[in-house]
PDB file of C-alpha atoms in Angstrom:
ATOM      1  CA  MET L 273      97.172 131.193 144.688  1.00 61.00           C
ATOM      2  CA  SER L 274      95.546 132.929 141.401  1.00 75.00           C
ATOM      3  CA  VAL L 275      97.141 132.150 138.301  1.00 86.00           C
ATOM      4  CA  THR L 276      96.869 135.327 135.686  1.00 89.00           C
ATOM      5  CA  ILE L 277      97.424 133.995 131.879  1.00 95.00           C
ATOM      6  CA  HIS L 278      97.340 136.914 129.225  1.00 95.00           C
ATOM      7  CA  THR L 279      98.994 135.423 126.410  1.00 96.00           C
ATOM      8  CA  LYS L 280     100.094 132.011 125.039  1.00 97.00           C
ATOM      9  CA  GLU L 281     103.530 132.751 125.835  1.00 97.00           C
ATOM     10  CA  ASP L 282     102.269 132.924 129.537  1.00 97.00           C
ATOM     11  CA  LEU L 283     100.419 129.584 129.343  1.00 98.00           C
ATOM     12  CA  LYS L 284     103.417 127.897 127.601  1.00 98.00           C
ATOM     13  CA  SER L 285     105.896 129.186 130.232  1.00 97.00           C
ATOM     14  CA  ARG L 286     103.338 127.939 132.959  1.00 97.00           C
ATOM     15  CA  TYR L 287     103.148 124.500 131.329  1.00 98.00           C
ATOM     16  CA  LEU L 288     107.058 124.157 131.069  1.00 98.00           C
ATOM     17  CA  ALA L 289     106.861 125.194 134.923  1.00 97.00           C
ATOM     18  CA  TYR L 290     104.765 122.191 135.625  1.00 97.00           C
ATOM     19  CA  LEU L 291     107.242 120.050 133.538  1.00 97.00           C
ATOM     20  CA  LYS L 292     110.088 120.991 135.602  1.00 95.00           C
ATOM     21  CA  THR L 293     107.969 120.342 138.765  1.00 95.00           C
ATOM     22  CA  ILE L 294     106.992 116.919 137.520  1.00 93.00           C
ATOM     23  CA  SER L 295     110.720 116.089 136.549  1.00 91.00           C
ATOM     24  CA  SER L 296     111.513 116.514 140.150  1.00 87.00           C
ATOM     25  CA  SER L 297     112.773 112.997 141.946  1.00 79.00           C
ATOM     26  CA  SER L 298     111.022 114.450 144.986  1.00 85.00           C
ATOM     27  CA  LEU L 299     107.775 115.140 143.487  1.00 89.00           C
ATOM     28  CA  THR L 300     104.801 115.217 145.921  1.00 91.00           C
ATOM     29  CA  SER L 301     101.265 115.533 145.739  1.00 92.00           C
ATOM     30  CA  SER L 302     101.320 119.206 147.220  1.00 95.00           C
ATOM     31  CA  ASP L 303     103.698 119.889 144.610  1.00 95.00           C
ATOM     32  CA  LEU L 304     100.959 119.307 142.021  1.00 96.00           C
ATOM     33  CA  HIS L 305      98.431 121.359 143.598  1.00 95.00           C
ATOM     34  CA  PRO L 306      99.301 124.880 141.688  1.00 96.00           C
ATOM     35  CA  PHE L 307      99.116 122.921 138.332  1.00 97.00           C
ATOM     36  CA  VAL L 308      96.439 120.117 138.899  1.00 97.00           C
ATOM     37  CA  ALA L 309      92.576 120.514 139.798  1.00 97.00           C
ATOM     38  CA  ALA L 310      91.652 118.633 142.756  1.00 96.00           C
ATOM     39  CA  SER L 311      89.777 116.241 140.679  1.00 97.00           C
ATOM     40  CA  ALA L 312      91.024 115.179 137.156  1.00 97.00           C
ATOM     41  CA  VAL L 313      90.669 112.715 134.700  1.00 98.00           C
ATOM     42  CA  HIS L 314      93.575 110.946 132.840  1.00 97.00           C
ATOM     43  CA  ASN L 315      92.680 109.380 129.737  1.00 96.00           C
ATOM     44  CA  THR L 316      88.963 108.608 131.136  1.00 96.00           C
ATOM     45  CA  LYS L 317      89.972 107.586 134.645  1.00 97.00           C
ATOM     46  CA  PRO L 318      88.769 110.177 137.383  1.00 97.00           C
ATOM     47  CA  LEU L 319      92.115 110.809 139.740  1.00 96.00           C
ATOM     48  CA  ASP L 320      92.497 112.665 142.987  1.00 96.00           C
ATOM     49  CA  ILE L 321      95.724 114.786 143.269  1.00 95.00           C
ATOM     50  CA  ASP L 322      97.520 111.785 144.983  1.00 95.00           C
ATOM     51  CA  GLY L 323      96.056 109.483 142.192  1.00 95.00           C
ATOM     52  CA  TYR L 324      97.478 111.985 139.506  1.00 95.00           C
ATOM     53  CA  ARG L 325     100.927 111.839 141.253  1.00 93.00           C
ATOM     54  CA  ALA L 326     100.715 108.134 141.403  1.00 91.00           C
ATOM     55  CA  LEU L 327     100.940 108.232 137.509  1.00 88.00           C
ATOM     56  CA  MET L 328     104.333 109.334 137.597  1.00 82.00           C
ATOM     57  CA  PRO L 329     106.425 106.309 139.337  1.00 74.00           C
ATOM     58  CA  THR L 330     109.556 107.131 141.314  1.00 73.00           C
ATOM     59  CA  TYR L 331     112.791 106.915 139.076  1.00 75.00           C
ATOM     60  CA  ALA L 332     116.472 107.387 139.870  1.00 71.00           C
ATOM     61  CA  LYS L 333     116.191 110.570 137.141  1.00 81.00           C
ATOM     62  CA  LEU L 334     112.864 111.598 135.285  1.00 85.00           C
ATOM     63  CA  ASP L 335     113.174 114.156 132.787  1.00 90.00           C
ATOM     64  CA  PHE L 336     110.101 115.624 130.923  1.00 93.00           C
ATOM     65  CA  LYS L 337     111.223 117.684 127.745  1.00 95.00           C
ATOM     66  CA  ALA L 338     108.999 119.382 125.788  1.00 97.00           C
ATOM     67  CA  GLU L 339     109.724 118.920 121.777  1.00 96.00           C
ATOM     68  CA  LYS L 340     106.522 120.770 120.572  1.00 97.00           C
ATOM     69  CA  VAL L 341     103.949 122.952 122.384  1.00 98.00           C
ATOM     70  CA  ILE L 342     100.814 124.530 121.012  1.00 98.00           C
ATOM     71  CA  VAL L 343      98.026 126.301 123.338  1.00 98.00           C
ATOM     72  CA  ASP L 344      94.931 127.623 122.953  1.00 98.00           C
ATOM     73  CA  LEU L 345      93.958 130.256 125.077  1.00 96.00           C
ATOM     74  CA  GLU L 346      90.070 130.723 124.347  1.00 96.00           C
ATOM     75  CA  GLU L 347      89.587 126.800 124.591  1.00 97.00           C
ATOM     76  CA  ARG L 348      92.222 126.536 127.916  1.00 97.00           C
ATOM     77  CA  ILE L 349      93.830 123.251 125.809  1.00 98.00           C
ATOM     78  CA  ILE L 350      97.383 122.573 125.752  1.00 98.00           C
ATOM     79  CA  ALA L 351      98.875 119.772 123.077  1.00 98.00           C
ATOM     80  CA  ALA L 352     102.515 118.735 123.780  1.00 98.00           C
ATOM     81  CA  GLN L 353     104.647 116.410 122.134  1.00 96.00           C
ATOM     82  CA  LEU L 354     107.270 115.134 125.098  1.00 95.00           C
ATOM     83  CA  LYS L 355     110.561 113.265 125.341  1.00 92.00           C
ATOM     84  CA  ILE L 356     110.747 111.809 128.896  1.00 90.00           C
ATOM     85  CA  GLY L 357     113.885 110.567 130.034  1.00 87.00           C
ATOM     86  CA  LEU L 358     113.630 107.732 132.708  1.00 82.00           C
ATOM     87  CA  GLU L 359     116.916 106.381 134.651  1.00 82.00           C
ATOM     88  CA  TYR L 360     116.390 103.432 136.575  1.00 73.00           C
ATOM     89  CA  PHE L 361     117.677 102.798 140.397  1.00 71.00           C
ATOM     90  CA  GLU L 362     117.892  99.060 139.558  1.00 69.00           C
ATOM     91  CA  PRO L 363     118.981  98.512 135.913  1.00 62.00           C
ATOM     92  CA  LYS L 364     119.060  94.730 136.427  1.00 57.00           C
ATOM     93  CA  GLU L 365     115.178  94.839 137.174  1.00 60.00           C
ATOM     94  CA  HIS L 366     114.699  96.586 133.812  1.00 57.00           C
ATOM     95  CA  GLU L 367     116.127  93.993 131.494  1.00 64.00           C
ATOM     96  CA  GLY L 368     119.740  95.846 131.965  1.00 62.00           C
ATOM     97  CA  LYS L 369     118.551  99.140 130.654  1.00 64.00           C
ATOM     98  CA  GLU L 370     119.900 101.842 132.742  1.00 73.00           C
ATOM     99  CA  TYR L 371     117.967 104.802 130.575  1.00 76.00           C
ATOM    100  CA  GLU L 372     115.243 104.718 128.378  1.00 78.00           C
ATOM    101  CA  VAL L 373     113.496 107.986 126.272  1.00 83.00           C
ATOM    102  CA  LEU L 374     109.755 107.536 125.819  1.00 86.00           C
ATOM    103  CA  ALA L 375     107.884 109.764 123.355  1.00 90.00           C
ATOM    104  CA  GLU L 376     104.434 111.113 124.739  1.00 93.00           C
ATOM    105  CA  ASN L 377     101.846 113.247 122.758  1.00 95.00           C
ATOM    106  CA  VAL L 378      99.593 114.654 125.288  1.00 97.00           C
ATOM    107  CA  PHE L 379      96.649 117.089 125.236  1.00 98.00           C
ATOM    108  CA  TYR L 380      95.546 118.767 128.495  1.00 98.00           C
ATOM    109  CA  GLN L 381      92.212 120.599 129.263  1.00 98.00           C
ATOM    110  CA  LEU L 382      92.627 123.335 131.891  1.00 98.00           C
ATOM    111  CA  ASP L 383      90.120 124.688 134.323  1.00 97.00           C
ATOM    112  CA  SER L 384      89.195 128.368 135.199  1.00 95.00           C
ATOM    113  CA  GLU L 385      91.944 128.690 137.511  1.00 96.00           C
ATOM    114  CA  TRP L 386      94.497 127.377 134.683  1.00 97.00           C
ATOM    115  CA  LYS L 387      94.900 124.018 136.495  1.00 97.00           C
ATOM    116  CA  ILE L 388      94.865 120.701 134.458  1.00 98.00           C
ATOM    117  CA  LYS L 389      91.412 119.215 134.879  1.00 98.00           C
ATOM    118  CA  GLU L 390      91.706 116.365 131.700  1.00 98.00           C
ATOM    119  CA  VAL L 391      94.722 114.899 130.284  1.00 98.00           C
ATOM    120  CA  TRP L 392      94.485 112.460 127.244  1.00 97.00           C
ATOM    121  CA  SER L 393      98.018 110.627 126.747  1.00 95.00           C
ATOM    122  CA  VAL L 394      99.783 108.454 124.487  1.00 93.00           C
ATOM    123  CA  ILE L 395     103.146 106.724 124.545  1.00 86.00           C
ATOM    124  CA  GLU L 396     104.558 106.619 121.123  1.00 76.00           C
ATOM    125  CA  SER L 397     107.590 105.128 121.080  1.00 60.00           C
ATOM    126  CA  ARG L 398     110.775 103.727 122.986  1.00 58.00           C
ATOM    127  CA  GLU L 399     114.519 104.737 122.334  1.00 50.00           C
ATOM    128  CA  ILE L 400     116.577 102.049 124.833  1.00 48.00           C
ATOM    129  CA  ARG L 401     120.103 102.602 125.893  1.00 45.00           C
ATOM    130  CA  LYS L 402     121.870  99.564 127.646  1.00 46.00           C
ATOM    131  CA  ALA L 403     124.656  99.509 130.174  1.00 41.00           C
TER     132      ALA L 403
END
């Protein structure tokens, strides 16, 4: 599937579609193919598509929300500040926490097909709600 990106808004929309896809509780490696290159790098670690999928553990609910998104068409870079909501299947296994919110700052380098080829990611903080 060929992707055509003409504007910053096109790229931002594609990125938001990626976030919606990775928020799925039934995410598979094949779901990532439209968005992630077959060979990618995450924080200097080379990964294939299955390894990239493994970065996102399975939760009862996983919700990626973009608070800020900055795109550079010429350089094919996306910078984003995310809030990631995690709902656990077994709260007792996670210090009684039912739900956590992580803040992530992330940069993506895209390839010539507008797929993610490199990711730099830092988890900033945690906001925890107990049952």
